[in-house]
JSON list of C-alpha atoms in Angstrom, two decimals:
[
{"chain": "M", "resi": 8, "resn": "MET", "atom": "CA", "xyz": [18.72, -16.11, -8.57]},
{"chain": "M", "resi": 9, "resn": "ASP", "atom": "CA", "xyz": [15.02, -16.96, -8.33]},
{"chain": "M", "resi": 10, "resn": "PHE", "atom": "CA", "xyz": [13.28, -13.52, -9.46]},
{"chain": "M", "resi": 11, "resn": "ASN", "atom": "CA", "xyz": [9.89, -15.19, -10.61]},
{"chain": "M", "resi": 12, "resn": "TYR", "atom": "CA", "xyz": [7.71, -13.14, -8.32]},
{"chain": "M", "resi": 13, "resn": "PHE", "atom": "CA", "xyz": [8.74, -9.88, -10.34]},
{"chain": "M", "resi": 14, "resn": "ILE", "atom": "CA", "xyz": [7.56, -11.08, -13.41]},
{"chain": "M", "resi": 15, "resn": "GLY", "atom": "CA", "xyz": [4.45, -9.62, -14.54]},
{"chain": "M", "resi": 16, "resn": "LYS", "atom": "CA", "xyz": [2.25, -6.43, -14.63]},
{"chain": "M", "resi": 17, "resn": "TRP", "atom": "CA", "xyz": [2.48, -4.14, -11.84]},
{"chain": "M", "resi": 18, "resn": "LYS", "atom": "CA", "xyz": [0.11, -1.23, -11.06]},
{"chain": "M", "resi": 19, "resn": "ASN", "atom": "CA", "xyz": [0.26, 2.15, -9.25]},
{"chain": "M", "resi": 20, "resn": "PRO", "atom": "CA", "xyz": [-2.93, 2.41, -7.25]},
{"chain": "M", "resi": 21, "resn": "PHE", "atom": "CA", "xyz": [-2.36, 5.96, -6.35]},
{"chain": "M", "resi": 22, "resn": "ASP", "atom": "CA", "xyz": [-4.72, 7.95, -8.40]},
{"chain": "M", "resi": 23, "resn": "GLN", "atom": "CA", "xyz": [-2.63, 11.36, -7.78]},
{"chain": "M", "resi": 24, "resn": "SER", "atom": "CA", "xyz": [0.59, 9.75, -8.95]},
{"chain": "M", "resi": 25, "resn": "LYS", "atom": "CA", "xyz": [2.81, 11.90, -10.88]},
{"chain": "M", "resi": 26, "resn": "GLY", "atom": "CA", "xyz": [5.28, 9.36, -11.50]},
{"chain": "M", "resi": 27, "resn": "ILE", "atom": "CA", "xyz": [4.73, 5.66, -12.81]},
{"chain": "M", "resi": 28, "resn": "GLN", "atom": "CA", "xyz": [1.43, 4.52, -13.49]},
{"chain": "M", "resi": 29, "resn": "SER", "atom": "CA", "xyz": [2.32, 0.83, -14.41]},
{"chain": "M", "resi": 30, "resn": "PHE", "atom": "CA", "xyz": [5.00, -1.52, -15.44]},
{"chain": "M", "resi": 31, "resn": "GLU", "atom": "CA", "xyz": [5.74, -4.98, -16.91]},
{"chain": "M", "resi": 32, "resn": "ILE", "atom": "CA", "xyz": [8.72, -6.84, -15.88]},
{"chain": "M", "resi": 33, "resn": "ARG", "atom": "CA", "xyz": [9.27, -9.91, -18.45]},
{"chain": "M", "resi": 34, "resn": "GLN", "atom": "CA", "xyz": [11.66, -12.27, -19.37]},
{"chain": "M", "resi": 35, "resn": "GLU", "atom": "CA", "xyz": [12.85, -12.22, -23.03]},
{"chain": "M", "resi": 36, "resn": "SER", "atom": "CA", "xyz": [13.39, -15.41, -25.17]},
{"chain": "M", "resi": 37, "resn": "ASP", "atom": "CA", "xyz": [17.16, -14.79, -24.87]},
{"chain": "M", "resi": 38, "resn": "GLY", "atom": "CA", "xyz": [17.07, -14.95, -21.06]},
{"chain": "M", "resi": 39, "resn": "ARG", "atom": "CA", "xyz": [17.42, -11.06, -20.28]},
{"chain": "M", "resi": 40, "resn": "VAL", "atom": "CA", "xyz": [14.89, -9.50, -18.00]},
{"chain": "M", "resi": 41, "resn": "THR", "atom": "CA", "xyz": [13.52, -6.45, -19.19]},
{"chain": "M", "resi": 42, "resn": "MET", "atom": "CA", "xyz": [10.90, -3.71, -17.78]},
{"chain": "M", "resi": 43, "resn": "GLU", "atom": "CA", "xyz": [8.61, -1.45, -19.76]},
{"chain": "M", "resi": 44, "resn": "VAL", "atom": "CA", "xyz": [7.23, 1.61, -17.86]},
{"chain": "M", "resi": 45, "resn": "GLN", "atom": "CA", "xyz": [4.12, 3.51, -18.51]},
{"chain": "M", "resi": 46, "resn": "GLY", "atom": "CA", "xyz": [4.29, 7.00, -16.89]},
{"chain": "M", "resi": 47, "resn": "VAL", "atom": "CA", "xyz": [1.56, 8.84, -15.39]},
{"chain": "M", "resi": 48, "resn": "SER", "atom": "CA", "xyz": [-0.14, 11.05, -18.15]},
{"chain": "M", "resi": 49, "resn": "GLN", "atom": "CA", "xyz": [0.56, 14.92, -17.34]},
{"chain": "M", "resi": 50, "resn": "GLY", "atom": "CA", "xyz": [2.92, 13.53, -14.43]},
{"chain": "M", "resi": 51, "resn": "TYR", "atom": "CA", "xyz": [6.55, 14.38, -14.01]},
{"chain": "M", "resi": 52, "resn": "PHE", "atom": "CA", "xyz": [7.88, 11.92, -16.89]},
{"chain": "M", "resi": 53, "resn": "PRO", "atom": "CA", "xyz": [6.87, 11.35, -20.27]},
{"chain": "M", "resi": 54, "resn": "ALA", "atom": "CA", "xyz": [3.97, 8.49, -20.74]},
{"chain": "M", "resi": 55, "resn": "GLY", "atom": "CA", "xyz": [6.00, 6.11, -22.50]},
{"chain": "M", "resi": 56, "resn": "TRP", "atom": "CA", "xyz": [9.48, 5.38, -21.15]},
{"chain": "M", "resi": 57, "resn": "GLY", "atom": "CA", "xyz": [10.54, 2.16, -23.20]},
{"chain": "M", "resi": 58, "resn": "GLN", "atom": "CA", "xyz": [11.98, -0.72, -22.39]},
{"chain": "M", "resi": 59, "resn": "ALA", "atom": "CA", "xyz": [15.27, -1.41, -20.25]},
{"chain": "M", "resi": 60, "resn": "GLU", "atom": "CA", "xyz": [17.16, -4.26, -18.65]},
{"chain": "M", "resi": 61, "resn": "VAL", "atom": "CA", "xyz": [16.42, -5.21, -15.15]},
{"chain": "M", "resi": 62, "resn": "ASN", "atom": "CA", "xyz": [19.20, -6.11, -12.70]},
{"chain": "M", "resi": 63, "resn": "PHE", "atom": "CA", "xyz": [18.02, -8.13, -9.63]},
{"chain": "M", "resi": 64, "resn": "LEU", "atom": "CA", "xyz": [19.74, -8.14, -6.09]},
{"chain": "M", "resi": 65, "resn": "ALA", "atom": "CA", "xyz": [19.37, -10.59, -3.27]},
{"chain": "M", "resi": 66, "resn": "SER", "atom": "CA", "xyz": [19.26, -9.73, 0.67]},
{"chain": "M", "resi": 67, "resn": "THR", "atom": "CA", "xyz": [22.44, -11.55, 1.61]},
{"chain": "M", "resi": 68, "resn": "PRO", "atom": "CA", "xyz": [25.71, -12.23, -0.20]},
{"chain": "M", "resi": 69, "resn": "GLY", "atom": "CA", "xyz": [25.00, -15.68, -2.14]},
{"chain": "M", "resi": 70, "resn": "GLY", "atom": "CA", "xyz": [21.36, -15.13, -1.49]},
{"chain": "M", "resi": 71, "resn": "THR", "atom": "CA", "xyz": [19.25, -17.07, -4.40]},
{"chain": "M", "resi": 72, "resn": "GLN", "atom": "CA", "xyz": [15.95, -15.08, -3.63]},
{"chain": "M", "resi": 73, "resn": "ALA", "atom": "CA", "xyz": [15.67, -11.91, -5.54]},
{"chain": "M", "resi": 74, "resn": "SER", "atom": "CA", "xyz": [14.18, -9.02, -3.32]},
{"chain": "M", "resi": 75, "resn": "ALA", "atom": "CA", "xyz": [15.25, -5.73, -5.40]},
{"chain": "M", "resi": 76, "resn": "PHE", "atom": "CA", "xyz": [15.89, -4.76, -8.52]},
{"chain": "M", "resi": 77, "resn": "SER", "atom": "CA", "xyz": [17.54, -1.87, -10.50]},
{"chain": "M", "resi": 78, "resn": "ALA", "atom": "CA", "xyz": [17.00, -0.36, -13.90]},
{"chain": "M", "resi": 79, "resn": "SER", "atom": "CA", "xyz": [18.11, 2.73, -16.03]},
{"chain": "M", "resi": 80, "resn": "PHE", "atom": "CA", "xyz": [16.23, 4.61, -18.18]},
{"chain": "M", "resi": 81, "resn": "GLN", "atom": "CA", "xyz": [17.28, 7.67, -20.55]},
{"chain": "M", "resi": 82, "resn": "LEU", "atom": "CA", "xyz": [14.21, 9.99, -20.65]},
{"chain": "M", "resi": 83, "resn": "PRO", "atom": "CA", "xyz": [14.23, 13.23, -22.54]},
{"chain": "M", "resi": 84, "resn": "GLY", "atom": "CA", "xyz": [16.43, 15.51, -20.55]},
{"chain": "M", "resi": 85, "resn": "ARG", "atom": "CA", "xyz": [16.63, 13.26, -17.66]},
{"chain": "M", "resi": 86, "resn": "ASN", "atom": "CA", "xyz": [18.66, 9.97, -16.75]},
{"chain": "M", "resi": 87, "resn": "VAL", "atom": "CA", "xyz": [16.50, 7.93, -14.29]},
{"chain": "M", "resi": 88, "resn": "PHE", "atom": "CA", "xyz": [17.72, 5.34, -12.07]},
{"chain": "M", "resi": 89, "resn": "LEU", "atom": "CA", "xyz": [14.91, 3.03, -10.68]},
{"chain": "M", "resi": 90, "resn": "ALA", "atom": "CA", "xyz": [15.45, 1.00, -7.35]},
{"chain": "M", "resi": 91, "resn": "GLY", "atom": "CA", "xyz": [12.70, -1.24, -6.34]},
{"chain": "M", "resi": 92, "resn": "ASN", "atom": "CA", "xyz": [12.30, -3.85, -3.65]},
{"chain": "M", "resi": 93, "resn": "ILE", "atom": "CA", "xyz": [9.52, -6.30, -2.52]},
{"chain": "M", "resi": 94, "resn": "ASN", "atom": "CA", "xyz": [7.64, -5.82, 0.73]},
{"chain": "M", "resi": 95, "resn": "LYS", "atom": "CA", "xyz": [5.00, -8.02, 1.61]},
{"chain": "M", "resi": 96, "resn": "GLY", "atom": "CA", "xyz": [4.08, -8.58, -1.84]},
{"chain": "M", "resi": 97, "resn": "LEU", "atom": "CA", "xyz": [4.11, -5.16, -2.80]},
{"chain": "M", "resi": 98, "resn": "ILE", "atom": "CA", "xyz": [7.03, -3.33, -5.25]},
{"chain": "M", "resi": 99, "resn": "ILE", "atom": "CA", "xyz": [7.97, 0.01, -3.58]},
{"chain": "M", "resi": 100, "resn": "ILE", "atom": "CA", "xyz": [10.19, 1.87, -6.34]},
{"chain": "M", "resi": 101, "resn": "ALA", "atom": "CA", "xyz": [12.41, 4.86, -5.66]},
{"chain": "M", "resi": 102, "resn": "ILE", "atom": "CA", "xyz": [12.73, 6.78, -8.75]},
{"chain": "M", "resi": 103, "resn": "TYR", "atom": "CA", "xyz": [16.05, 9.03, -8.90]},
{"chain": "M", "resi": 104, "resn": "ALA", "atom": "CA", "xyz": [15.60, 11.30, -12.02]},
{"chain": "M", "resi": 105, "resn": "LEU", "atom": "CA", "xyz": [18.85, 13.21, -12.65]},
{"chain": "M", "resi": 106, "resn": "ASP", "atom": "CA", "xyz": [19.02, 16.17, -15.05]},
{"chain": "M", "resi": 107, "resn": "ALA", "atom": "CA", "xyz": [20.89, 15.26, -18.06]},
{"chain": "M", "resi": 108, "resn": "LYS", "atom": "CA", "xyz": [23.09, 18.32, -18.16]},
{"chain": "M", "resi": 109, "resn": "GLY", "atom": "CA", "xyz": [23.82, 18.06, -14.61]},
{"chain": "M", "resi": 110, "resn": "ASN", "atom": "CA", "xyz": [21.59, 20.79, -13.23]},
{"chain": "M", "resi": 111, "resn": "GLN", "atom": "CA", "xyz": [20.82, 19.66, -9.79]},
{"chain": "M", "resi": 112, "resn": "ASP", "atom": "CA", "xyz": [17.87, 21.93, -9.63]},
{"chain": "M", "resi": 113, "resn": "ASN", "atom": "CA", "xyz": [16.14, 19.77, -11.86]},
{"chain": "M", "resi": 114, "resn": "ASN", "atom": "CA", "xyz": [16.92, 16.41, -9.90]},
{"chain": "M", "resi": 115, "resn": "LEU", "atom": "CA", "xyz": [13.81, 14.75, -8.70]},
{"chain": "M", "resi": 116, "resn": "PHE", "atom": "CA", "xyz": [13.23, 12.00, -6.13]},
{"chain": "M", "resi": 117, "resn": "VAL", "atom": "CA", "xyz": [9.86, 9.98, -6.21]},
{"chain": "M", "resi": 118, "resn": "ARG", "atom": "CA", "xyz": [8.79, 6.86, -4.18]},
{"chain": "M", "resi": 119, "resn": "GLU", "atom": "CA", "xyz": [5.77, 4.99, -5.09]},
{"chain": "M", "resi": 120, "resn": "PHE", "atom": "CA", "xyz": [4.08, 1.54, -4.22]},
{"chain": "M", "resi": 121, "resn": "TYR", "atom": "CA", "xyz": [2.76, -1.01, -7.06]},
{"chain": "M", "resi": 122, "resn": "HIS", "atom": "CA", "xyz": [0.67, -4.18, -6.72]},
{"chain": "M", "resi": 123, "resn": "LYS", "atom": "CA", "xyz": [0.56, -6.91, -8.90]},
{"chain": "M", "resi": 124, "resn": "LEU", "atom": "CA", "xyz": [-1.95, -7.58, -11.53]},
{"chain": "M", "resi": 125, "resn": "THR", "atom": "CA", "xyz": [-3.14, -11.12, -11.81]},
{"chain": "L", "resi": 28, "resn": "MET", "atom": "CA", "xyz": [-5.81, 17.84, 36.21]},
{"chain": "L", "resi": 29, "resn": "SER", "atom": "CA", "xyz": [-6.66, 21.26, 34.28]},
{"chain": "L", "resi": 30, "resn": "GLN", "atom": "CA", "xyz": [-9.17, 21.03, 31.48]},
{"chain": "L", "resi": 31, "resn": "LEU", "atom": "CA", "xyz": [-7.06, 21.36, 28.20]},
{"chain": "L", "resi": 32, "resn": "SER", "atom": "CA", "xyz": [-8.59, 22.56, 24.92]},
{"chain": "L", "resi": 33, "resn": "HIS", "atom": "CA", "xyz": [-5.77, 20.86, 23.38]},
{"chain": "L", "resi": 34, "resn": "THR", "atom": "CA", "xyz": [-2.83, 18.90, 24.18]},
{"chain": "L", "resi": 35, "resn": "LYS", "atom": "CA", "xyz": [-0.72, 19.76, 21.21]},
{"chain": "L", "resi": 36, "resn": "LEU", "atom": "CA", "xyz": [-0.57, 22.54, 18.76]},
{"chain": "L", "resi": 37, "resn": "ASP", "atom": "CA", "xyz": [-1.87, 20.38, 15.84]},
{"chain": "L", "resi": 38, "resn": "ASP", "atom": "CA", "xyz": [-5.09, 20.08, 17.78]},
{"chain": "L", "resi": 39, "resn": "LEU", "atom": "CA", "xyz": [-5.88, 23.79, 16.76]},
{"chain": "L", "resi": 40, "resn": "LYS", "atom": "CA", "xyz": [-5.36, 23.79, 13.09]},
{"chain": "L", "resi": 41, "resn": "GLY", "atom": "CA", "xyz": [-8.64, 24.49, 11.92]},
{"chain": "L", "resi": 42, "resn": "LEU", "atom": "CA", "xyz": [-12.19, 23.93, 12.59]},
{"chain": "L", "resi": 43, "resn": "ALA", "atom": "CA", "xyz": [-14.53, 21.31, 11.00]},
{"chain": "L", "resi": 44, "resn": "GLN", "atom": "CA", "xyz": [-17.39, 23.42, 9.41]},
{"chain": "L", "resi": 45, "resn": "PRO", "atom": "CA", "xyz": [-20.84, 22.73, 10.71]},
{"chain": "L", "resi": 46, "resn": "GLY", "atom": "CA", "xyz": [-22.22, 19.93, 8.75]},
{"chain": "L", "resi": 47, "resn": "GLN", "atom": "CA", "xyz": [-18.95, 18.99, 7.05]},
{"chain": "L", "resi": 48, "resn": "LYS", "atom": "CA", "xyz": [-18.81, 15.47, 6.21]},
{"chain": "L", "resi": 49, "resn": "VAL", "atom": "CA", "xyz": [-15.80, 13.37, 6.17]},
{"chain": "L", "resi": 50, "resn": "ASP", "atom": "CA", "xyz": [-15.03, 11.71, 2.71]},
{"chain": "L", "resi": 51, "resn": "LEU", "atom": "CA", "xyz": [-14.62, 8.21, 3.13]},
{"chain": "L", "resi": 52, "resn": "LYS", "atom": "CA", "xyz": [-13.85, 7.70, -0.81]},
{"chain": "L", "resi": 53, "resn": "PRO", "atom": "CA", "xyz": [-9.81, 6.64, -0.06]},
{"chain": "L", "resi": 54, "resn": "PHE", "atom": "CA", "xyz": [-11.18, 3.64, 1.69]},
{"chain": "L", "resi": 55, "resn": "LEU", "atom": "CA", "xyz": [-14.07, 2.41, -0.26]},
{"chain": "L", "resi": 56, "resn": "GLY", "atom": "CA", "xyz": [-14.06, -0.68, -2.23]},
{"chain": "L", "resi": 57, "resn": "THR", "atom": "CA", "xyz": [-12.52, -4.39, -2.41]},
{"chain": "L", "resi": 58, "resn": "TRP", "atom": "CA", "xyz": [-8.70, -4.79, -1.30]},
{"chain": "L", "resi": 59, "resn": "LYS", "atom": "CA", "xyz": [-6.71, -7.84, -1.86]},
{"chain": "L", "resi": 60, "resn": "ASN", "atom": "CA", "xyz": [-3.74, -8.53, 0.16]},
{"chain": "L", "resi": 61, "resn": "THR", "atom": "CA", "xyz": [-0.43, -8.10, -1.88]},
{"chain": "L", "resi": 62, "resn": "LYS", "atom": "CA", "xyz": [1.31, -10.77, 0.30]},
{"chain": "L", "resi": 63, "resn": "PRO", "atom": "CA", "xyz": [0.77, -13.99, -1.57]},
{"chain": "L", "resi": 64, "resn": "GLY", "atom": "CA", "xyz": [-0.17, -16.66, 0.64]},
{"chain": "L", "resi": 65, "resn": "SER", "atom": "CA", "xyz": [-1.04, -14.31, 3.63]},
{"chain": "L", "resi": 66, "resn": "GLY", "atom": "CA", "xyz": [-1.94, -15.99, 6.88]},
{"chain": "L", "resi": 67, "resn": "GLN", "atom": "CA", "xyz": [-3.84, -12.97, 7.99]},
{"chain": "L", "resi": 68, "resn": "ILE", "atom": "CA", "xyz": [-6.62, -11.20, 5.96]},
{"chain": "L", "resi": 69, "resn": "PRO", "atom": "CA", "xyz": [-6.47, -11.99, 2.47]},
{"chain": "L", "resi": 70, "resn": "LYS", "atom": "CA", "xyz": [-9.53, -9.86, 1.66]},
{"chain": "L", "resi": 71, "resn": "ILE", "atom": "CA", "xyz": [-11.34, -6.78, 2.63]},
{"chain": "L", "resi": 72, "resn": "ILE", "atom": "CA", "xyz": [-14.50, -4.73, 1.56]},
{"chain": "L", "resi": 73, "resn": "MET", "atom": "CA", "xyz": [-15.02, -1.12, 2.78]},
{"chain": "L", "resi": 74, "resn": "ARG", "atom": "CA", "xyz": [-18.29, 0.09, 2.30]},
{"chain": "L", "resi": 75, "resn": "GLU", "atom": "CA", "xyz": [-20.32, 3.46, 3.26]},
{"chain": "L", "resi": 76, "resn": "THR", "atom": "CA", "xyz": [-23.68, 3.08, 4.72]},
{"chain": "L", "resi": 77, "resn": "GLU", "atom": "CA", "xyz": [-25.40, 6.01, 6.06]},
{"chain": "L", "resi": 78, "resn": "GLY", "atom": "CA", "xyz": [-22.39, 8.07, 6.42]},
{"chain": "L", "resi": 79, "resn": "GLU", "atom": "CA", "xyz": [-20.72, 5.43, 8.47]},
{"chain": "L", "resi": 80, "resn": "LEU", "atom": "CA", "xyz": [-17.48, 3.24, 7.28]},
{"chain": "L", "resi": 81, "resn": "TYR", "atom": "CA", "xyz": [-17.62, -0.50, 7.69]},
{"chain": "L", "resi": 82, "resn": "MET", "atom": "CA", "xyz": [-14.99, -2.98, 7.11]},
{"chain": "L", "resi": 83, "resn": "HIS", "atom": "CA", "xyz": [-15.86, -6.62, 6.19]},
{"chain": "L", "resi": 84, "resn": "ALA", "atom": "CA", "xyz": [-12.99, -8.95, 6.23]},
{"chain": "L", "resi": 85, "resn": "TRP", "atom": "CA", "xyz": [-12.15, -12.67, 5.58]},
{"chain": "L", "resi": 86, "resn": "GLY", "atom": "CA", "xyz": [-9.50, -14.34, 7.51]},
{"chain": "L", "resi": 87, "resn": "ALA", "atom": "CA", "xyz": [-7.00, -16.99, 5.97]},
{"chain": "L", "resi": 88, "resn": "CYS", "atom": "CA", "xyz": [-8.63, -20.37, 6.31]},
{"chain": "L", "resi": 89, "resn": "THR", "atom": "CA", "xyz": [-8.57, -23.59, 4.61]},
{"chain": "L", "resi": 90, "resn": "PRO", "atom": "CA", "xyz": [-10.47, -24.86, 2.52]},
{"chain": "L", "resi": 91, "resn": "GLN", "atom": "CA", "xyz": [-12.09, -21.48, 2.20]},
{"chain": "L", "resi": 92, "resn": "LEU", "atom": "CA", "xyz": [-11.74, -18.21, 3.67]},
{"chain": "L", "resi": 93, "resn": "CYS", "atom": "CA", "xyz": [-13.46, -17.29, 7.30]},
{"chain": "L", "resi": 94, "resn": "ASP", "atom": "CA", "xyz": [-15.83, -14.83, 6.89]},
{"chain": "L", "resi": 95, "resn": "TRP", "atom": "CA", "xyz": [-15.36, -12.36, 9.84]},
{"chain": "L", "resi": 96, "resn": "GLY", "atom": "CA", "xyz": [-18.59, -10.28, 9.09]},
{"chain": "L", "resi": 97, "resn": "GLN", "atom": "CA", "xyz": [-18.18, -6.77, 9.28]},
{"chain": "L", "resi": 98, "resn": "ALA", "atom": "CA", "xyz": [-17.50, -4.12, 11.90]},
{"chain": "L", "resi": 99, "resn": "ARG", "atom": "CA", "xyz": [-18.15, -0.36, 12.14]},
{"chain": "L", "resi": 100, "resn": "CYS", "atom": "CA", "xyz": [-15.30, 1.86, 11.72]},
{"chain": "L", "resi": 101, "resn": "GLU", "atom": "CA", "xyz": [-13.91, 4.80, 13.91]},
{"chain": "L", "resi": 102, "resn": "VAL", "atom": "CA", "xyz": [-12.75, 7.08, 11.18]},
{"chain": "L", "resi": 103, "resn": "PHE", "atom": "CA", "xyz": [-9.99, 9.63, 11.61]},
{"chain": "L", "resi": 104, "resn": "THR", "atom": "CA", "xyz": [-9.04, 12.57, 9.23]},
{"chain": "L", "resi": 105, "resn": "ASP", "atom": "CA", "xyz": [-5.76, 14.16, 8.60]},
{"chain": "L", "resi": 106, "resn": "GLY", "atom": "CA", "xyz": [-6.35, 17.15, 10.96]},
{"chain": "L", "resi": 107, "resn": "PRO", "atom": "CA", "xyz": [-9.21, 18.53, 13.23]},
{"chain": "L", "resi": 108, "resn": "GLY", "atom": "CA", "xyz": [-10.28, 20.94, 10.08]},
{"chain": "L", "resi": 109, "resn": "SER", "atom": "CA", "xyz": [-9.80, 18.30, 7.28]},
{"chain": "L", "resi": 110, "resn": "PRO", "atom": "CA", "xyz": [-12.87, 16.51, 5.70]},
{"chain": "L", "resi": 111, "resn": "LEU", "atom": "CA", "xyz": [-10.21, 13.77, 4.21]},
{"chain": "L", "resi": 112, "resn": "ALA", "atom": "CA", "xyz": [-10.60, 10.26, 5.98]},
{"chain": "L", "resi": 113, "resn": "ASN", "atom": "CA", "xyz": [-6.93, 8.89, 6.30]},
{"chain": "L", "resi": 114, "resn": "ALA", "atom": "CA", "xyz": [-7.06, 6.19, 9.01]},
{"chain": "L", "resi": 115, "resn": "PHE", "atom": "CA", "xyz": [-9.64, 4.23, 11.02]},
{"chain": "L", "resi": 116, "resn": "LEU", "atom": "CA", "xyz": [-9.96, 1.57, 13.93]},
{"chain": "L", "resi": 117, "resn": "ALA", "atom": "CA", "xyz": [-12.32, -1.65, 13.93]},
{"chain": "L", "resi": 118, "resn": "ARG", "atom": "CA", "xyz": [-12.61, -4.38, 16.25]},
{"chain": "L", "resi": 119, "resn": "PHE", "atom": "CA", "xyz": [-13.79, -7.96, 15.46]},
{"chain": "L", "resi": 120, "resn": "THR", "atom": "CA", "xyz": [-14.78, -9.91, 18.46]},
{"chain": "L", "resi": 121, "resn": "PHE", "atom": "CA", "xyz": [-14.83, -13.67, 18.55]},
{"chain": "L", "resi": 122, "resn": "GLU", "atom": "CA", "xyz": [-15.22, -16.08, 21.31]},
{"chain": "L", "resi": 123, "resn": "GLN", "atom": "CA", "xyz": [-11.64, -17.26, 21.71]},
{"chain": "L", "resi": 124, "resn": "MET", "atom": "CA", "xyz": [-10.06, -13.97, 20.53]},
{"chain": "L", "resi": 125, "resn": "ASP", "atom": "CA", "xyz": [-10.47, -10.34, 19.76]},
{"chain": "L", "resi": 126, "resn": "VAL", "atom": "CA", "xyz": [-8.92, -8.50, 16.65]},
{"chain": "L", "resi": 127, "resn": "GLU", "atom": "CA", "xyz": [-8.08, -4.87, 16.63]},
{"chain": "L", "resi": 128, "resn": "ILE", "atom": "CA", "xyz": [-7.64, -3.29, 13.60]},
{"chain": "L", "resi": 129, "resn": "SER", "atom": "CA", "xyz": [-5.70, 0.22, 12.69]},
{"chain": "L", "resi": 130, "resn": "SER", "atom": "CA", "xyz": [-5.61, 0.86, 8.97]},
{"chain": "L", "resi": 131, "resn": "ASN", "atom": "CA", "xyz": [-4.55, 3.92, 6.95]},
{"chain": "L", "resi": 132, "resn": "VAL", "atom": "CA", "xyz": [-4.20, 4.73, 3.12]},
{"chain": "L", "resi": 133, "resn": "LYS", "atom": "CA", "xyz": [-0.73, 5.55, 2.00]},
{"chain": "L", "resi": 134, "resn": "LEU", "atom": "CA", "xyz": [-0.28, 6.39, -1.62]},
{"chain": "L", "resi": 135, "resn": "GLY", "atom": "CA", "xyz": [-3.13, 4.35, -2.68]},
{"chain": "L", "resi": 136, "resn": "VAL", "atom": "CA", "xyz": [-2.06, 1.20, -0.59]},
{"chain": "L", "resi": 137, "resn": "LEU", "atom": "CA", "xyz": [-4.45, 0.12, 2.41]},
{"chain": "L", "resi": 138, "resn": "VAL", "atom": "CA", "xyz": [-2.14, -0.44, 5.25]},
{"chain": "L", "resi": 139, "resn": "VAL", "atom": "CA", "xyz": [-3.39, -2.88, 7.93]},
{"chain": "L", "resi": 140, "resn": "GLN", "atom": "CA", "xyz": [-2.19, -3.46, 11.26]},
{"chain": "L", "resi": 141, "resn": "THR", "atom": "CA", "xyz": [-3.88, -6.13, 13.46]},
{"chain": "L", "resi": 142, "resn": "TYR", "atom": "CA", "xyz": [-3.63, -6.75, 17.12]},
{"chain": "L", "resi": 143, "resn": "THR", "atom": "CA", "xyz": [-4.90, -10.15, 18.18]},
{"chain": "L", "resi": 144, "resn": "ARG", "atom": "CA", "xyz": [-5.52, -10.71, 21.80]},
{"chain": "L", "resi": 145, "resn": "PHE", "atom": "CA", "xyz": [-6.25, -14.54, 22.73]},
{"chain": "L", "resi": 146, "resn": "LYS", "atom": "CA", "xyz": [-8.77, -14.81, 25.62]},
{"chain": "L", "resi": 147, "resn": "ASP", "atom": "CA", "xyz": [-9.17, -18.38, 25.65]},
{"chain": "L", "resi": 148, "resn": "GLY", "atom": "CA", "xyz": [-6.62, -19.26, 28.28]},
{"chain": "L", "resi": 149, "resn": "SER", "atom": "CA", "xyz": [-4.30, -20.82, 25.75]},
{"chain": "L", "resi": 150, "resn": "ALA", "atom": "CA", "xyz": [-0.77, -20.39, 25.62]},
{"chain": "L", "resi": 151, "resn": "ARG", "atom": "CA", "xyz": [-0.86, -18.20, 22.56]},
{"chain": "L", "resi": 152, "resn": "HIS", "atom": "CA", "xyz": [0.83, -14.87, 22.91]},
{"chain": "L", "resi": 153, "resn": "ASN", "atom": "CA", "xyz": [-1.15, -11.96, 21.80]},
{"chain": "L", "resi": 154, "resn": "TYR", "atom": "CA", "xyz": [0.54, -10.69, 18.39]},
{"chain": "L", "resi": 155, "resn": "TYR", "atom": "CA", "xyz": [0.96, -8.07, 15.89]},
{"chain": "L", "resi": 156, "resn": "THR", "atom": "CA", "xyz": [0.87, -7.78, 12.10]},
{"chain": "L", "resi": 157, "resn": "ARG", "atom": "CA", "xyz": [1.34, -5.25, 9.28]},
{"chain": "L", "resi": 158, "resn": "GLU", "atom": "CA", "xyz": [0.20, -6.00, 5.84]},
{"chain": "L", "resi": 159, "resn": "PHE", "atom": "CA", "xyz": [-0.68, -4.07, 2.65]},
{"chain": "L", "resi": 160, "resn": "TYR", "atom": "CA", "xyz": [-3.60, -4.19, 0.37]},
{"chain": "L", "resi": 161, "resn": "GLY", "atom": "CA", "xyz": [-4.15, -3.22, -3.44]},
{"chain": "L", "resi": 162, "resn": "PRO", "atom": "CA", "xyz": [-7.61, -2.23, -4.73]},
{"chain": "L", "resi": 163, "resn": "GLU", "atom": "CA", "xyz": [-8.97, -5.47, -6.54]},
{"chain": "L", "resi": 164, "resn": "ILE", "atom": "CA", "xyz": [-9.00, -4.66, -10.35]}
]
């Protein structure tokens, strides 16, 4: 699957974001694709999320062009699932943050946009 | 028809303070189309001059971008009592076509709709596009 366009650094242009400030998707020497996330300082999540493996998805069965991805992070107190997709060059990420102890009152959903840094 | 002071409930939500200026900051700066190889408007610069908002646009042309020049924008806020600009309209007039722009900022992204009307008698249909812009860094 062609996921070339996703590779690189992406930035959130929203200055009042409480979610992800920026992230980088890169291909490692062993072929795996990983994502490193930087949270907004004083946002809903910690600043450093660390790194997680990225899974790419196509829009049609057997499609060879990646149009979306997912990744999972274990953050303090929350398990976070990221669902991202491309729309006209922009990455849109839906953040599903589930309380690690199953308390639904602490679950959180955030959706943000990211543009590619050249 | 009777004269109405409002046509919907939101028209009544607050009044602007006398002399209250509309904050144009969310729009200002240089914006780059997020879509690689867009055939529309790759670059936009938004400026404020004497309290008015102006849009300078460049169309996708080869070998270099077509400079459309700048157009004065009609600004809209998010409510009748709000000083925060969140959308604008602009119009670029050319010999063979007019391009009307409607735009808003959503979560830091400039969303631009274009309505292109041909007036050259050609067989081209008027058409609509919607693209996204991130701030140039």
